[in-house]
Short mmCIF file of C-alpha atoms in Angstrom, two decimals:
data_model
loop_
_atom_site.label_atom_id
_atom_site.label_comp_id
_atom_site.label_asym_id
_atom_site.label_seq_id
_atom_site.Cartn_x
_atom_site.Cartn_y
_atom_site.Cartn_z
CA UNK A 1 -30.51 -6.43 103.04
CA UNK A 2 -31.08 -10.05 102.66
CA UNK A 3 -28.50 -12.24 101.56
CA UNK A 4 -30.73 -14.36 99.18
CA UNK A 5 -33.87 -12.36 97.91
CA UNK A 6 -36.89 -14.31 96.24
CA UNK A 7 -40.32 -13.18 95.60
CA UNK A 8 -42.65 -15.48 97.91
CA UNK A 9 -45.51 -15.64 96.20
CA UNK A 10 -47.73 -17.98 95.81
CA UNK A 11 -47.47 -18.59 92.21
CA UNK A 12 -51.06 -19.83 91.37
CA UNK A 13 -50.26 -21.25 87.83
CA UNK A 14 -52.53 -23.64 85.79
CA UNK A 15 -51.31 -27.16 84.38
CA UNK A 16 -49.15 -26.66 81.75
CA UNK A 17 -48.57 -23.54 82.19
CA UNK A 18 -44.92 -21.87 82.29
CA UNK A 19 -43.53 -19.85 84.99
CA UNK A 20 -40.34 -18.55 86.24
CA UNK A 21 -39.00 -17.61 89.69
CA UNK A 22 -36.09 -15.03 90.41
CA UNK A 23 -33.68 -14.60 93.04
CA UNK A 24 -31.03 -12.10 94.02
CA UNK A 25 -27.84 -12.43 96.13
CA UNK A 26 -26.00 -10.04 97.82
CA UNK A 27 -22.51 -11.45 98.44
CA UNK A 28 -20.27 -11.65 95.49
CA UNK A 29 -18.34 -13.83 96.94
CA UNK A 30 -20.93 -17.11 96.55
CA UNK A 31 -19.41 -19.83 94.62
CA UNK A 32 -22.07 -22.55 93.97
CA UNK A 33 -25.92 -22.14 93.34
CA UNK A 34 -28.92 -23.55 93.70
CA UNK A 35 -32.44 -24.58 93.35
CA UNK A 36 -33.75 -26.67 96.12
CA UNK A 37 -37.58 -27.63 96.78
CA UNK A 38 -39.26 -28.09 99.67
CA UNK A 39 -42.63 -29.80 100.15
CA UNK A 40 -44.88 -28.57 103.43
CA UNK A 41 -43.06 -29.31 106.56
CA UNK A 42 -40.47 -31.98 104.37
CA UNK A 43 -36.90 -31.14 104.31
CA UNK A 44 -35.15 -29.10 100.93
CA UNK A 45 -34.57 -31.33 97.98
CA UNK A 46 -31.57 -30.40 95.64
CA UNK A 47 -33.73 -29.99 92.46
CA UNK A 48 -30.64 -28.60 90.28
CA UNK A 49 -27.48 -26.93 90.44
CA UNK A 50 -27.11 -23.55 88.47
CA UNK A 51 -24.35 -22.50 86.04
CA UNK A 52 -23.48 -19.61 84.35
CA UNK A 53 -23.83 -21.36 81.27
CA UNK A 54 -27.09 -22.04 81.31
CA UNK A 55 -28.70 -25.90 82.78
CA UNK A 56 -31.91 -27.87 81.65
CA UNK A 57 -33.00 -30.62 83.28
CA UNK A 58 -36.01 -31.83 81.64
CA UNK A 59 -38.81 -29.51 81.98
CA UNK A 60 -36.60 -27.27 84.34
CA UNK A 61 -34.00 -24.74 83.71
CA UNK A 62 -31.62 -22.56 85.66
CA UNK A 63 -29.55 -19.80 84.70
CA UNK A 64 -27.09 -18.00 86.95
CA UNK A 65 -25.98 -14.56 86.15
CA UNK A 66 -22.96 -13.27 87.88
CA UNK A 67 -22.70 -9.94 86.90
CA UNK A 68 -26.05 -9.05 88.13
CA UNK A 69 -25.66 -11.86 90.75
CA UNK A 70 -29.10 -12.80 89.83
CA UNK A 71 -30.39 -16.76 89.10
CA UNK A 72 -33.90 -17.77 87.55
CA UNK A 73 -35.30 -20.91 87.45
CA UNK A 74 -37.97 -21.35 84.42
CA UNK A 75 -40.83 -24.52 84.38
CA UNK A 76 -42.09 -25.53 81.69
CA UNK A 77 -45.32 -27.54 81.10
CA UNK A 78 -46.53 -27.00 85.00
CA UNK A 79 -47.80 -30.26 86.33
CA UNK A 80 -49.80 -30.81 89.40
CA UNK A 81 -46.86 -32.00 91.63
CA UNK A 82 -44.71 -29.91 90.92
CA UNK A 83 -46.58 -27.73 93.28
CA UNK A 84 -44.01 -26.82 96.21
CA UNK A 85 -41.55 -24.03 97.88
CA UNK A 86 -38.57 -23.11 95.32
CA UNK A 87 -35.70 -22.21 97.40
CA UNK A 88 -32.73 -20.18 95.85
CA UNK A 89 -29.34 -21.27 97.98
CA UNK A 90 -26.41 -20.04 97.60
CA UNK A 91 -22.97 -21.30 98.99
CA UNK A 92 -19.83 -19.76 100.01
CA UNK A 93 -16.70 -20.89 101.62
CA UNK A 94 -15.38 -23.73 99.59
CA UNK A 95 -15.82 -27.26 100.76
CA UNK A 96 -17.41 -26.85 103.87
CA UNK A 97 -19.04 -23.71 103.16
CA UNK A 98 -22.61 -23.01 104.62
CA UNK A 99 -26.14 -22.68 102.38
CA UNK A 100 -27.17 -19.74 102.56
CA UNK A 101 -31.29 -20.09 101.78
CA UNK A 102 -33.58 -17.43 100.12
CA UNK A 103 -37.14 -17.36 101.70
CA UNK A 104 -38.88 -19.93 99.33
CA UNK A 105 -41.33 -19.28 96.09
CA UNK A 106 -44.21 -21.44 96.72
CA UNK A 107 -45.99 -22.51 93.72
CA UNK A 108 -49.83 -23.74 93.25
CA UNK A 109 -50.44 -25.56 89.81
CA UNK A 110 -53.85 -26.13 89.57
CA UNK A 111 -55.75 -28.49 87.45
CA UNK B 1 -30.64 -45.32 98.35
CA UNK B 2 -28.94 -44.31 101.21
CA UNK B 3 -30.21 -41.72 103.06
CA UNK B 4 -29.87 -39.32 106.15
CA UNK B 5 -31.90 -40.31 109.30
CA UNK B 6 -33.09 -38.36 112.02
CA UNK B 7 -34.86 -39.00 115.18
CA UNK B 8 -37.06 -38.32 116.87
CA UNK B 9 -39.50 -37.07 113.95
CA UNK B 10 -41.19 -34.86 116.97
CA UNK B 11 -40.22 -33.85 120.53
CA UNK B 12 -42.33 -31.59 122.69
CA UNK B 13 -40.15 -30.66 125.69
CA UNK B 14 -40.63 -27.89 128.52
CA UNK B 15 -38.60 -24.71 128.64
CA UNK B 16 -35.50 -24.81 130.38
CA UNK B 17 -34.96 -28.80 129.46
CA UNK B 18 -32.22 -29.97 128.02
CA UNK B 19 -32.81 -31.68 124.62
CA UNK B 20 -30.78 -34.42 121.90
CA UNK B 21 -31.54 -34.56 118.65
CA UNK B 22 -30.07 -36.81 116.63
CA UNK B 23 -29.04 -37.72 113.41
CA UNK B 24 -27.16 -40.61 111.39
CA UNK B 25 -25.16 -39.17 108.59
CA UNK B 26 -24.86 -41.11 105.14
CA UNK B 27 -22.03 -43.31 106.22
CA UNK B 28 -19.09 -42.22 103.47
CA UNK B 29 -20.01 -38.54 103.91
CA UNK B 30 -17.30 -36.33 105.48
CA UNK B 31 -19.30 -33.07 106.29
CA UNK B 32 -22.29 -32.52 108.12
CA UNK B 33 -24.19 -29.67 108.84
CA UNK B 34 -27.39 -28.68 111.09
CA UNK B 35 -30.08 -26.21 110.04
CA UNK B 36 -33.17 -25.21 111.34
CA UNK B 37 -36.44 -23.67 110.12
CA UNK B 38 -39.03 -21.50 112.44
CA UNK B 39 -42.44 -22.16 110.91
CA UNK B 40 -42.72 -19.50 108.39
CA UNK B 41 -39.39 -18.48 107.90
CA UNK B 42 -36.48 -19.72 105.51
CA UNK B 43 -33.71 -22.75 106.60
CA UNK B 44 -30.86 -21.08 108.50
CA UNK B 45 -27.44 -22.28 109.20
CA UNK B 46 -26.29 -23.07 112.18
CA UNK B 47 -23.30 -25.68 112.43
CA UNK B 48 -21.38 -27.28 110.30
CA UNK B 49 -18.56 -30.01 111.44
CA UNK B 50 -15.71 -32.03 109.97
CA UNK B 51 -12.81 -33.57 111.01
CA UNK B 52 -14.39 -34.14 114.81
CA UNK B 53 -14.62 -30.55 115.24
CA UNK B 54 -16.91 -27.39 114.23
CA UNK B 55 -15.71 -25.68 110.72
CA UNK B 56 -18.07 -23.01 111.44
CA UNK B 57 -21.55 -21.54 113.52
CA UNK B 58 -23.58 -18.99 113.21
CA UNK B 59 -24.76 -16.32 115.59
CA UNK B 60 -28.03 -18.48 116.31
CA UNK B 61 -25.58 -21.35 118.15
CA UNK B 62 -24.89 -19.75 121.46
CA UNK B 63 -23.06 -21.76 124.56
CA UNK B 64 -26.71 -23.37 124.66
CA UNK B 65 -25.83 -24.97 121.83
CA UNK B 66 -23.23 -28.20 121.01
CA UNK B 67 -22.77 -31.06 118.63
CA UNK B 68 -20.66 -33.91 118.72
CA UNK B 69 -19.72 -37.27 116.89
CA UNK B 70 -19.80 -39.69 119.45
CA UNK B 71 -19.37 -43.17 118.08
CA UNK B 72 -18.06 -42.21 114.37
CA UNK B 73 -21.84 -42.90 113.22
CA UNK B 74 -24.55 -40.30 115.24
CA UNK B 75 -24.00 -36.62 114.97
CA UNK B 76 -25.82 -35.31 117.83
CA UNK B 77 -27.15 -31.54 118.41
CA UNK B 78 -27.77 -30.23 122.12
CA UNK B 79 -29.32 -27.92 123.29
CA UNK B 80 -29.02 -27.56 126.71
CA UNK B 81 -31.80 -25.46 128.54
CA UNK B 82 -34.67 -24.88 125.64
CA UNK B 83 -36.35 -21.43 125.16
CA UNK B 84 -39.46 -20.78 123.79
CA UNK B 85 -38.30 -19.69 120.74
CA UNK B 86 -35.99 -23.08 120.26
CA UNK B 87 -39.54 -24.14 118.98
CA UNK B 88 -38.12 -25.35 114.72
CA UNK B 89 -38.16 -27.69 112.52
CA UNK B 90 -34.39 -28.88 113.11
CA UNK B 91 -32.41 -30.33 109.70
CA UNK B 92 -29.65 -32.46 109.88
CA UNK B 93 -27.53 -32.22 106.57
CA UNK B 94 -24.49 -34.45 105.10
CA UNK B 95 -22.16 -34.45 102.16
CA UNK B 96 -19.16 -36.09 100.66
CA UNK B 97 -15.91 -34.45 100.08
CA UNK B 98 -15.78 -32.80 97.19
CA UNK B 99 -19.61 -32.62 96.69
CA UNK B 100 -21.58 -30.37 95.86
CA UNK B 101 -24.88 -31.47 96.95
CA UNK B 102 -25.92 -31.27 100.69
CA UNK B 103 -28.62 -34.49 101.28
CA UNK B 104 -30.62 -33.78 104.16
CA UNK B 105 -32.85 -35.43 107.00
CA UNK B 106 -36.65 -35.37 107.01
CA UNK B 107 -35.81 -33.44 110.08
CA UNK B 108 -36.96 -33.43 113.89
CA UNK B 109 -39.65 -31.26 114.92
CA UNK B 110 -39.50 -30.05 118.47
CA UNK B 111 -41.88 -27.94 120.03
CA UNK B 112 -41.18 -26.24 123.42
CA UNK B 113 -43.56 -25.23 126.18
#
């Protein structure tokens, strides 16, 4: 089993729509979580970190789950660049603990 | 803003050569990482370093693999005779201590033939 499960996709949304990705982890023992994005062949971009209470940053928002050690990542208002790979990452092992990345969501907002 | 730098952007080498890639860490971070990403497939781990030596690898860096620090600036990854299959986009990562975000390098392609 994978250690960080996404759907891949492609998301093919239109502007302004909303739409929300899922991921799954298998390793309880993760301690930090993310959403990064990645543009084609551009490195990952920390978009947000993800709490169990809940985290909004503008049009985004993440939600981490322990118990079911599952995180979403909801987008509101879809615009035309925010078309990109979503990558759930996960991190163990305290300070210099690894990421641990999911395959990538890619998402197509079209106009 | 400061950033992480890697070069070069693209190296094409033939199998069996020996290869540098190299990277220039934001200067106050502490902890620096490489990853690498077959075309395709997710970013995967494979190095990360602090304190002038490896914290941990992964099963992907072999004895054909090594980093080092050389002049407290330049984090270097080698890989010392290239396989086919070395062919990735390789990602050089750095953070502070304490942080939680990992900034990372536009990355070096290298393509081996």
């Amino acid at each position: 089993r994978k250690e960080v499960e996404q759907d891949p996709g492609p998301f093919n949304v239109p502007e302004g729509a909303t739409v929300a990705f899922n991921c799954t982890y298998s390793n309880s023992a993760s301690q930090s979580f993310f959403w990064y994005r990645q543009d084609c062949r551009k490195e990952p971009k920390l978009l947000m970190s993800v709490y169990s209470s809940g985290n909004e940053d503008g049009r985004f928002t993440a939600q981490l789950n322990r118990a079911s050690q599952y995180i979403s990542l909801l987008i509101r208002d879809s615009k035309l660049s925010d078309s990109a790979t979503y990558l759930c990452v996960v991190k163990r092992g305290g300070n210099t603990g690894k990421l641990i990345f999911g395959q990538g969501t890619t998402l197509q907002v079209k106009p | 803003e400061p950033e992480v730098t890697q070069t070069p952007s693209h190296q094409v080498t033939q199998m069996g050569q020996e290869v540098i890639l190299r990277c220039v860490p934001i200067s106050n971070h502490l902890y620096f990482y490489w990853y690498r990403q077959i075309l395709g497939q997710k970013v995967e781990f494979l190095v990360s370093f602090y304190n002038n030596e490896i914290s941990e690898k992964s099963e992907i860096f072999d004895d054909q693999f090594s980093v080092e620090r050389p002049d407290g600036s330049n984090f270097t990854l080698k890989i010392r005779s290239t396989k086919l299959e070395d062919s990735a986009m390789y990602f050089c990562a750095s953070k502070v201590r304490g942080g939680t975000e990992a900034f990372f390098g536009q990355g070096t392609r290298l393509t081996v033939v």
